[in-house]
Tab-separated table of C-alpha atoms in Angstrom:
chain	number	residue	atom	x	y	z
A	1	MET	CA	18.491	21.781	-52.026
A	2	PRO	CA	15.438	20.994	-49.873
A	3	SER	CA	12.350	23.043	-50.517
A	4	LEU	CA	11.416	25.911	-48.254
A	5	ARG	CA	8.268	24.122	-47.193
A	6	ASP	CA	10.191	21.018	-46.052
A	7	LEU	CA	12.606	23.150	-44.103
A	8	ARG	CA	9.822	25.012	-42.328
A	9	ARG	CA	8.170	21.717	-41.435
A	10	ARG	CA	11.385	20.367	-39.962
A	11	ILE	CA	11.904	23.515	-37.916
A	12	LYS	CA	8.413	23.086	-36.479
A	13	GLY	CA	9.177	19.462	-35.658
A	14	VAL	CA	12.407	20.233	-33.857
A	15	GLN	CA	10.736	23.071	-31.977
A	16	ASN	CA	8.113	20.670	-30.679
A	17	MET	CA	10.815	18.267	-29.602
A	18	ARG	CA	12.574	21.018	-27.728
A	19	LYS	CA	9.365	21.831	-25.880
A	20	ILE	CA	9.173	18.260	-24.632
A	21	THR	CA	12.814	17.952	-23.605
A	22	LYS	CA	12.607	21.338	-21.889
A	23	ALA	CA	9.547	20.233	-19.928
A	24	MET	CA	11.244	16.948	-18.978
A	25	GLU	CA	14.262	18.892	-17.801
A	26	LEU	CA	12.164	21.043	-15.491
A	27	VAL	CA	10.254	18.080	-14.103
A	28	ALA	CA	13.491	16.172	-13.475
A	29	ALA	CA	14.973	19.204	-11.706
A	30	ALA	CA	12.014	19.444	-9.330
A	31	ARG	CA	12.040	15.699	-8.651
A	32	MET	CA	15.756	15.711	-8.101
A	33	ARG	CA	15.455	18.272	-5.321
A	34	ARG	CA	12.868	16.138	-3.576
A	35	ALA	CA	14.896	12.983	-4.085
A	36	GLN	CA	17.945	14.698	-2.604
A	37	GLU	CA	15.938	15.698	0.450
A	38	ARG	CA	14.935	12.087	0.932
A	39	VAL	CA	18.564	10.970	0.764
A	40	LEU	CA	19.391	13.509	3.465
A	41	ALA	CA	16.411	12.476	5.577
A	42	ALA	CA	17.543	8.848	5.541
A	43	ARG	CA	21.051	9.717	6.653
A	44	PRO	CA	20.583	10.038	10.454
A	45	TYR	CA	19.085	6.555	10.627
A	46	SER	CA	21.777	4.809	8.629
A	47	ASP	CA	24.577	6.724	10.381
A	48	GLU	CA	23.185	5.851	13.773
A	49	ILE	CA	22.669	2.191	12.966
A	50	ALA	CA	26.212	2.005	11.561
A	51	SER	CA	27.754	3.501	14.674
A	52	ILE	CA	25.821	1.174	16.984
A	53	MET	CA	26.880	-1.789	14.893
A	54	THR	CA	30.538	-0.812	14.882
A	55	GLU	CA	30.378	-0.476	18.651
A	56	LEU	CA	28.700	-3.863	19.054
A	57	MET	CA	31.223	-5.619	16.876
A	58	ARG	CA	34.033	-4.052	18.825
A	59	ARG	CA	32.418	-5.256	22.040
A	60	SER	CA	31.836	-8.840	21.089
A	61	PRO	CA	34.367	-9.817	18.443
A	62	GLN	CA	34.086	-13.478	19.344
A	63	TYR	CA	30.433	-13.673	18.321
A	64	GLU	CA	30.004	-14.668	14.711
A	65	HIS	CA	26.619	-13.862	13.293
A	66	PRO	CA	26.173	-15.629	9.930
A	67	PHE	CA	26.078	-12.216	8.205
A	68	LEU	CA	29.588	-11.538	9.458
A	69	LYS	CA	31.134	-14.825	8.495
A	70	VAL	CA	33.390	-14.778	5.465
A	71	SER	CA	33.328	-18.127	3.702
A	72	ASP	CA	34.307	-19.626	0.371
A	73	VAL	CA	32.123	-18.155	-2.336
A	74	GLN	CA	30.409	-20.873	-4.359
A	75	LYS	CA	27.759	-18.587	-5.701
A	76	ARG	CA	27.057	-14.885	-5.374
A	77	LEU	CA	24.112	-12.582	-5.663
A	78	ILE	CA	24.008	-9.077	-7.074
A	79	ILE	CA	21.234	-6.628	-6.284
A	80	LEU	CA	20.989	-4.395	-9.322
A	81	VAL	CA	19.338	-1.042	-8.764
A	82	THR	CA	18.212	0.859	-11.860
A	83	ALA	CA	15.505	3.320	-12.791
A	84	ASP	CA	12.126	2.260	-14.110
A	85	ARG	CA	12.338	4.725	-16.977
A	86	GLY	CA	14.917	5.489	-19.573
A	87	LEU	CA	16.026	8.834	-21.004
A	88	ALA	CA	18.376	9.301	-18.106
A	89	GLY	CA	21.651	9.491	-19.961
A	90	ALA	CA	23.965	6.540	-19.469
A	91	LEU	CA	22.816	5.877	-15.898
A	92	ASN	CA	20.881	2.655	-16.419
A	93	SER	CA	23.312	1.127	-18.869
A	94	ASN	CA	26.253	2.052	-16.631
A	95	ASN	CA	24.670	0.274	-13.674
A	96	THR	CA	23.790	-2.795	-15.688
A	97	ARG	CA	27.185	-2.916	-17.334
A	98	LEU	CA	29.034	-2.721	-14.022
A	99	ALA	CA	26.965	-5.574	-12.610
A	100	LEU	CA	27.544	-7.759	-15.647
A	101	SER	CA	31.265	-7.022	-15.942
A	102	ASP	CA	31.834	-7.687	-12.256
A	103	ALA	CA	29.969	-10.960	-12.631
A	104	ALA	CA	32.113	-11.877	-15.628
A	105	LYS	CA	35.375	-11.299	-13.738
A	106	THR	CA	35.294	-14.745	-12.173
A	107	SER	CA	33.658	-18.015	-13.066
A	108	ILE	CA	31.553	-17.960	-9.893
A	109	PRO	CA	27.887	-18.287	-10.832
A	110	VAL	CA	25.794	-15.206	-10.111
A	111	SER	CA	22.119	-14.755	-9.476
A	112	TYR	CA	20.385	-11.396	-9.504
A	113	VAL	CA	17.725	-9.455	-7.660
A	114	THR	CA	16.663	-6.321	-9.494
A	115	ILE	CA	15.081	-3.139	-8.221
A	116	GLY	CA	13.948	-1.148	-11.244
A	117	ARG	CA	12.502	-2.083	-14.593
A	118	ARG	CA	15.425	-1.169	-16.816
A	119	GLY	CA	17.891	-3.547	-15.224
A	120	ARG	CA	15.321	-6.300	-15.021
A	121	ASP	CA	14.550	-6.074	-18.731
A	122	VAL	CA	18.192	-6.313	-19.734
A	123	LEU	CA	18.910	-9.288	-17.475
A	124	ARG	CA	15.815	-11.018	-18.732
A	125	ARG	CA	16.851	-10.497	-22.323
A	126	LEU	CA	20.256	-11.964	-21.555
A	127	HIS	CA	18.633	-14.916	-19.747
A	128	ARG	CA	20.496	-14.299	-16.523
A	129	ASP	CA	19.473	-16.020	-13.320
A	130	LEU	CA	16.967	-13.470	-12.042
A	131	ILE	CA	15.406	-14.612	-8.783
A	132	ALA	CA	13.375	-11.580	-7.771
A	133	ASP	CA	12.376	-8.196	-9.031
A	134	GLN	CA	10.917	-5.189	-7.309
A	135	SER	CA	10.012	-2.626	-9.922
A	136	MET	CA	7.763	0.375	-10.325
A	137	LEU	CA	8.398	1.699	-6.836
A	138	GLY	CA	7.270	5.095	-7.974
A	139	GLU	CA	8.751	8.415	-7.086
A	140	ARG	CA	8.693	8.103	-3.330
A	141	PRO	CA	9.972	4.657	-2.375
A	142	THR	CA	9.497	3.845	1.300
A	143	MET	CA	11.454	1.362	3.360
A	144	GLY	CA	8.465	-0.970	3.064
A	145	ASP	CA	8.664	-0.888	-0.732
A	146	VAL	CA	12.279	-1.978	-0.691
A	147	LEU	CA	12.019	-4.630	2.014
A	148	PRO	CA	10.848	-7.571	-0.126
A	149	ALA	CA	13.934	-7.352	-2.358
A	150	ALA	CA	16.259	-7.085	0.642
A	151	ARG	CA	14.509	-9.971	2.377
A	152	VAL	CA	14.778	-12.259	-0.638
A	153	ALA	CA	18.494	-11.568	-0.828
A	154	MET	CA	19.026	-12.222	2.872
A	155	GLU	CA	17.000	-15.393	2.681
A	156	GLN	CA	19.197	-16.682	-0.137
A	157	PHE	CA	22.191	-16.089	2.059
A	158	GLU	CA	20.657	-17.676	5.132
A	159	ARG	CA	19.717	-20.787	3.201
A	160	GLY	CA	23.278	-21.066	1.981
A	161	GLU	CA	22.336	-20.579	-1.666
A	162	VAL	CA	24.803	-17.723	-1.974
A	163	GLN	CA	27.836	-16.731	0.079
A	164	GLN	CA	28.217	-13.126	-0.993
A	165	ILE	CA	25.827	-10.290	-1.769
A	166	ASP	CA	26.698	-7.039	-3.513
A	167	ILE	CA	24.571	-4.127	-4.572
A	168	VAL	CA	25.061	-1.977	-7.683
A	169	TYR	CA	23.628	1.542	-7.829
A	170	ALA	CA	24.499	5.062	-8.896
A	171	ARG	CA	25.830	7.110	-6.025
A	172	PHE	CA	24.738	10.717	-6.086
A	173	ILE	CA	27.813	12.914	-5.864
A	174	SER	CA	26.554	16.129	-7.381
A	175	VAL	CA	24.060	17.236	-10.000
A	176	GLY	CA	26.679	16.802	-12.692
A	177	ARG	CA	28.237	13.651	-11.304
A	178	GLN	CA	26.818	10.273	-10.448
A	179	GLN	CA	29.044	7.337	-9.868
A	180	THR	CA	28.050	3.754	-10.438
A	181	VAL	CA	29.346	1.692	-7.545
A	182	LEU	CA	29.374	-1.914	-6.429
A	183	GLN	CA	29.125	-2.284	-2.679
A	184	ARG	CA	29.431	-5.354	-0.453
A	185	VAL	CA	26.258	-6.041	1.500
A	186	ILE	CA	26.906	-9.454	3.058
A	187	PRO	CA	29.272	-10.475	4.631
A	188	VAL	CA	28.764	-7.215	6.480
A	189	VAL	CA	31.841	-5.023	6.590
A	190	PRO	CA	31.651	-2.563	9.472
A	191	PRO	CA	31.849	0.966	8.100
A	192	GLU	CA	35.204	2.519	8.887
A	193	ASP	CA	33.999	6.084	9.094
A	194	ALA	CA	31.274	5.391	11.651
A	195	LYS	CA	31.826	7.404	14.784
A	196	ALA	CA	32.522	5.246	17.793
A	197	VAL	CA	30.135	5.435	20.715
A	198	SER	CA	32.227	6.160	23.750
A	199	ALA	CA	30.232	4.500	26.489
A	200	ASP	CA	30.038	1.161	28.173
A	201	PHE	CA	26.682	-0.154	27.212
A	202	GLU	CA	24.327	-2.329	29.085
A	203	TYR	CA	22.605	-4.685	26.688
A	204	GLU	CA	19.139	-5.999	27.040
A	205	PRO	CA	18.847	-8.979	26.715
A	206	ASP	CA	22.544	-9.326	25.675
A	207	PRO	CA	24.919	-8.128	22.934
A	208	LYS	CA	24.306	-11.203	20.804
A	209	ASP	CA	20.542	-10.689	20.679
A	210	VAL	CA	20.897	-7.006	19.947
A	211	LEU	CA	23.293	-7.755	17.118
A	212	ASP	CA	20.944	-10.413	15.776
A	213	ALA	CA	18.171	-7.855	15.568
A	214	LEU	CA	20.447	-5.137	14.282
A	215	LEU	CA	22.211	-6.806	11.368
A	216	PRO	CA	19.184	-7.482	9.155
A	217	ARG	CA	18.091	-3.894	9.706
A	218	TYR	CA	21.522	-2.643	8.793
A	219	VAL	CA	21.349	-4.582	5.543
A	220	GLU	CA	17.868	-3.241	4.845
A	221	ALA	CA	18.967	0.302	5.569
A	222	GLN	CA	21.851	-0.112	3.149
A	223	VAL	CA	19.589	-1.344	0.378
A	224	TYR	CA	17.094	1.418	1.055
A	225	ARG	CA	19.796	4.036	0.950
A	226	ALA	CA	21.093	2.684	-2.350
A	227	VAL	CA	17.602	2.955	-3.811
A	228	LEU	CA	17.225	6.548	-2.615
A	229	GLU	CA	20.639	7.545	-3.930
A	230	ASN	CA	19.907	5.925	-7.239
A	231	ALA	CA	16.590	7.796	-7.473
A	232	ALA	CA	18.351	11.121	-6.938
A	233	SER	CA	21.018	10.155	-9.481
A	234	GLU	CA	18.349	9.161	-11.970
A	235	GLN	CA	16.667	12.554	-11.825
A	236	ALA	CA	19.978	14.400	-12.016
A	237	ALA	CA	21.113	12.341	-15.001
A	238	ARG	CA	17.790	12.869	-16.726
A	239	MET	CA	17.915	16.583	-16.103
A	240	ILE	CA	21.375	16.860	-17.656
A	241	ALA	CA	20.461	14.602	-20.574
A	242	MET	CA	17.366	16.651	-21.298
A	243	ARG	CA	19.250	19.920	-21.028
A	244	ASN	CA	21.740	18.651	-23.601
A	245	ALA	CA	18.905	17.546	-25.825
A	246	SER	CA	17.264	20.973	-25.588
A	247	ASP	CA	20.563	22.680	-26.384
A	248	ASN	CA	21.104	20.440	-29.389
A	249	ALA	CA	17.595	21.168	-30.598
A	250	SER	CA	18.224	24.920	-30.340
A	251	GLU	CA	21.401	24.588	-32.343
A	252	PHE	CA	19.636	22.501	-34.930
A	253	ILE	CA	16.818	25.042	-35.238
A	254	GLU	CA	19.380	27.789	-35.839
A	255	ASP	CA	21.042	25.788	-38.622
A	256	LEU	CA	17.744	24.979	-40.259
A	257	THR	CA	16.557	28.596	-40.051
A	258	LEU	CA	19.761	29.760	-41.720
A	259	THR	CA	19.311	27.265	-44.553
A	260	ALA	CA	15.641	28.193	-44.898
A	261	ASN	CA	16.548	31.882	-45.227
A	262	LYS	CA	19.184	31.103	-47.838
A	263	VAL	CA	16.696	29.055	-49.840
A	264	ARG	CA	14.142	31.842	-49.593
A	265	GLN	CA	16.644	34.450	-50.762
A	266	ALA	CA	17.796	32.246	-53.602
A	267	SER	CA	14.265	31.800	-54.836
A	268	ILE	CA	13.572	35.559	-54.643
A	269	THR	CA	16.757	36.252	-56.592
A	270	THR	CA	15.761	33.728	-59.247
A	271	GLU	CA	12.314	35.248	-59.564
A	272	LEU	CA	13.744	38.760	-59.882
A	273	MET	CA	16.156	37.597	-62.581
A	274	GLU	CA	13.296	36.058	-64.462
A	275	ILE	CA	11.224	39.244	-64.301
A	276	VAL	CA	14.126	41.434	-65.345
A	277	SER	CA	15.121	39.215	-68.212
A	278	GLY	CA	11.484	38.916	-69.298
A	279	ALA	CA	11.137	42.695	-69.385
A	280	ALA	CA	14.384	43.023	-71.310
A	281	ALA	CA	13.174	40.522	-73.880
A	282	LEU	CA	9.940	42.520	-74.402
A	283	GLU	CA	11.822	45.788	-74.913
A	284	GLY	CA	13.787	43.890	-77.549
B	1	MET	CA	17.683	19.301	36.368
B	2	ALA	CA	19.609	18.014	33.402
B	3	LYS	CA	17.561	17.183	30.345
B	4	LEU	CA	17.682	14.388	27.853
B	5	GLN	CA	18.126	15.091	24.175
B	6	VAL	CA	15.594	12.795	22.511
B	7	GLU	CA	15.937	11.801	18.871
B	8	LEU	CA	13.500	9.551	17.100
B	9	VAL	CA	14.643	8.590	13.618
B	10	THR	CA	13.195	6.237	11.029
B	11	PRO	CA	14.631	5.254	7.649
B	12	GLU	CA	12.365	7.893	6.103
B	13	GLY	CA	13.583	10.724	8.277
B	14	ARG	CA	13.730	12.347	11.680
B	15	VAL	CA	10.354	12.243	13.379
B	16	PHE	CA	11.154	13.835	16.712
B	17	SER	CA	14.067	15.826	18.066
B	18	GLU	CA	13.579	17.730	21.322
B	19	GLU	CA	14.670	17.949	24.923
B	20	ALA	CA	12.797	15.966	27.528
B	21	ASP	CA	12.732	14.940	31.176
B	22	PHE	CA	11.446	11.444	30.732
B	23	VAL	CA	11.037	8.795	28.056
B	24	LEU	CA	8.916	5.664	28.275
B	25	ALA	CA	9.622	3.044	25.606
B	26	PRO	CA	8.474	-0.527	24.966
B	27	GLY	CA	11.639	-2.624	25.203
B	28	VAL	CA	11.606	-6.316	24.253
B	29	GLU	CA	12.108	-7.254	27.889
B	30	GLY	CA	9.438	-4.879	29.159
B	31	ASP	CA	8.644	-1.199	29.218
B	32	LEU	CA	11.544	1.062	30.074
B	33	GLY	CA	11.365	4.439	31.725
B	34	VAL	CA	14.426	6.601	31.125
B	35	LEU	CA	15.409	9.643	33.179
B	36	PRO	CA	18.489	11.815	32.686
B	37	GLN	CA	21.754	10.237	33.896
B	38	HIS	CA	20.519	6.773	33.022
B	39	ILE	CA	23.216	4.165	32.459
B	40	ALA	CA	24.152	3.614	28.795
B	41	LEU	CA	21.837	0.976	27.414
B	42	LEU	CA	20.973	-0.610	24.122
B	43	THR	CA	17.903	-2.734	23.501
B	44	PRO	CA	15.568	-3.732	20.696
B	45	LEU	CA	12.008	-2.392	20.904
B	46	ARG	CA	8.615	-3.971	20.511
B	47	THR	CA	5.829	-2.372	18.550
B	48	GLY	CA	4.171	-0.027	20.998
B	49	VAL	CA	3.721	3.390	22.470
B	50	VAL	CA	6.553	5.795	23.232
B	51	THR	CA	5.785	8.578	25.667
B	52	ILE	CA	8.072	11.575	25.948
B	53	ARG	CA	7.564	14.104	28.741
B	54	ASN	CA	9.069	17.563	28.959
B	55	ASP	CA	7.906	19.876	31.760
B	56	ASP	CA	4.169	19.832	31.268
B	57	ALA	CA	4.204	18.848	27.633
B	58	GLU	CA	3.722	15.236	26.694
B	59	HIS	CA	4.236	13.595	23.308
B	60	VAL	CA	2.794	10.234	22.452
B	61	LEU	CA	4.073	8.325	19.444
B	62	ALA	CA	3.263	5.003	17.855
B	63	VAL	CA	6.471	3.098	17.157
B	64	SER	CA	6.798	-0.206	15.356
B	65	GLY	CA	9.987	-2.093	16.082
B	66	GLY	CA	13.505	-0.769	16.233
B	67	PHE	CA	16.117	0.048	18.862
B	68	LEU	CA	16.553	2.221	21.881
B	69	GLU	CA	19.972	3.668	22.594
B	70	VAL	CA	20.365	5.416	25.925
B	71	LEU	CA	23.294	7.615	26.899
B	72	PRO	CA	23.362	9.686	30.111
B	73	ASP	CA	22.259	12.845	28.302
B	74	LYS	CA	20.762	11.451	25.132
B	75	VAL	CA	18.120	8.969	24.009
B	76	THR	CA	18.021	7.778	20.435
B	77	ILE	CA	15.171	5.677	19.152
B	78	LEU	CA	15.782	3.988	15.821
B	79	ALA	CA	12.311	2.954	14.755
B	80	ASP	CA	11.248	0.989	11.715
B	81	ALA	CA	8.306	3.364	11.559
B	82	ALA	CA	6.933	6.027	13.875
B	83	GLU	CA	4.000	8.347	13.930
B	84	ARG	CA	3.083	11.220	16.199
B	85	ALA	CA	-0.294	10.873	17.834
B	86	GLU	CA	-1.526	14.091	16.264
B	87	ASP	CA	-0.698	12.798	12.773
B	88	ILE	CA	-2.783	9.689	13.137
B	89	ASP	CA	-5.966	9.563	11.133
B	90	GLU	CA	-8.314	7.605	13.383
B	91	ALA	CA	-10.888	6.873	10.717
B	92	ARG	CA	-8.230	5.412	8.465
B	93	ALA	CA	-6.676	3.380	11.267
B	94	GLU	CA	-10.097	1.991	12.168
B	95	GLU	CA	-10.673	1.052	8.552
B	96	ALA	CA	-7.262	-0.602	8.321
B	97	ARG	CA	-8.007	-2.588	11.442
B	98	LYS	CA	-11.286	-3.854	10.045
B	99	ARG	CA	-9.597	-4.803	6.803
B	100	ALA	CA	-6.862	-6.703	8.614
B	101	GLN	CA	-9.405	-8.486	10.789
B	102	GLU	CA	-11.392	-9.571	7.745
B	103	LEU	CA	-8.233	-10.822	6.091
B	104	LEU	CA	-7.360	-12.790	9.179
B	105	ALA	CA	-10.824	-14.290	9.322
B	106	GLN	CA	-10.345	-15.662	5.833
B	107	ASN	CA	-6.710	-16.595	5.887
B	108	VAL	CA	-5.389	-17.531	9.293
B	109	ASP	CA	-1.641	-17.621	8.729
B	110	SER	CA	-0.948	-14.376	6.911
B	111	GLU	CA	1.927	-12.752	8.719
B	112	GLU	CA	1.342	-9.492	6.927
B	113	ALA	CA	-2.255	-9.258	8.084
B	114	VAL	CA	-1.210	-9.929	11.672
B	115	MET	CA	1.303	-7.104	11.451
B	116	ALA	CA	-1.207	-4.792	9.810
B	117	LEU	CA	-3.673	-5.522	12.597
B	118	GLU	CA	-1.009	-4.841	15.188
B	119	ARG	CA	-0.141	-1.528	13.588
B	120	ALA	CA	-3.744	-0.377	13.249
B	121	THR	CA	-4.565	-1.349	16.825
B	122	LEU	CA	-1.513	0.521	18.053
B	123	ARG	CA	-2.461	3.643	16.131
B	124	LEU	CA	-5.931	3.629	17.588
B	125	GLN	CA	-4.491	3.109	21.043
B	126	VAL	CA	-2.176	6.093	20.672
B	127	ALA	CA	-4.940	8.276	19.299
B	128	GLU	CA	-7.068	7.233	22.242
B	129	ILE	CA	-4.403	8.209	24.776
B	130	ARG	CA	-4.080	11.564	23.127
B	131	ARG	CA	-7.800	12.149	23.206
B	132	ARG	CA	-8.034	11.379	26.885
B	133	ARG	CA	-5.230	13.797	27.688
B	134	HIS	CA	-6.659	16.595	25.631
B	135	GLY	CA	-10.319	16.207	26.484
B	136	HIS	CA	-12.783	15.491	23.736
B	137	SER	CA	-12.149	18.491	21.568
B	138	PRO	CA	-11.709	17.611	17.895
B	139	PRO	CA	-8.125	17.830	16.595
B	140	PRO	CA	-7.196	21.267	15.192
B	141	GLN	CA	-7.534	21.406	11.461
């Protein structure tokens, strides 16, 4: 049986751990709320741009912007979005695993662009073809922070290096649920749920030019939205992970306290027995 | 008279959402003035000044790039970035302009510096317009 002193020391240790996980839980909860607000704030823009695009593509179906052209895939690119920090449950490994397993499905070579340190580190360790990385965006990523990664990906496509671009991130469904998804970025698939604009538009200069200006922005908005969603998912996952850790610590402390009390009682009983038997021996 | 519902959204959020009588926006083909019952129109925007008028109130915003979507009763501006005149910190904009100019003096073909200069100049311009409209009183703290 461990000594009482060891047990007390371990209880102290676990209590300290619980303080940290508890604090991390609270911080993650506060950050998650803010991250959720940012996801909501970005929604009007991406909805609007999607509905304009759907309308434009309906209007000029004969025009084939390179981003719309579906061709034989010789090589593909995956944008992998992860968090910069760990301790967020299975979030980062889920994202990375989905990207790698999707890449392994076919023999088509894949290159990667990463947003977030965790994914970058894994891909680097596995010696994957990592062409660009945009990490340490901080807590409040702006569109400008995300642009370089999106631009690199689009450039690869425009130069004909790759024929397909997907993005992997964790979609924020609810606090308790985040879903890792792989989404097509290019060739652009018009969103089906976008509301149609019911007006005959005049285009200045003409539909083709508007579409040319619109498509890169649509792609950027998609990447930005993925980053925001992933940030909200990260905080939610961390909050849950830290809550579980705190709960486990509490349970552990209870167990240890029980054992410590038993040990204490046992030693008191032994001491009493010794005193009693000593006295009995003296009486003789 | 019928009003226009004006929405100005950027990827970071909604910047402006109010009714108005008139919108002036910098389209790629030239500045566009929009009144209610305008024909439906879609055009990319240049970096420039957007002016929104409602009765006697006037809002001036700095907008960099994006799109203008006009419907008879609604104007939506999808901007890459937008700032209300009253949110612009003139001292900072001036500083940013100087920095960009210095950069350009050293390194002629930096696209980023050109854009930074454009943005800073625009901000100062918008702040200037606002000052002229509101007299020379300092902005409320």
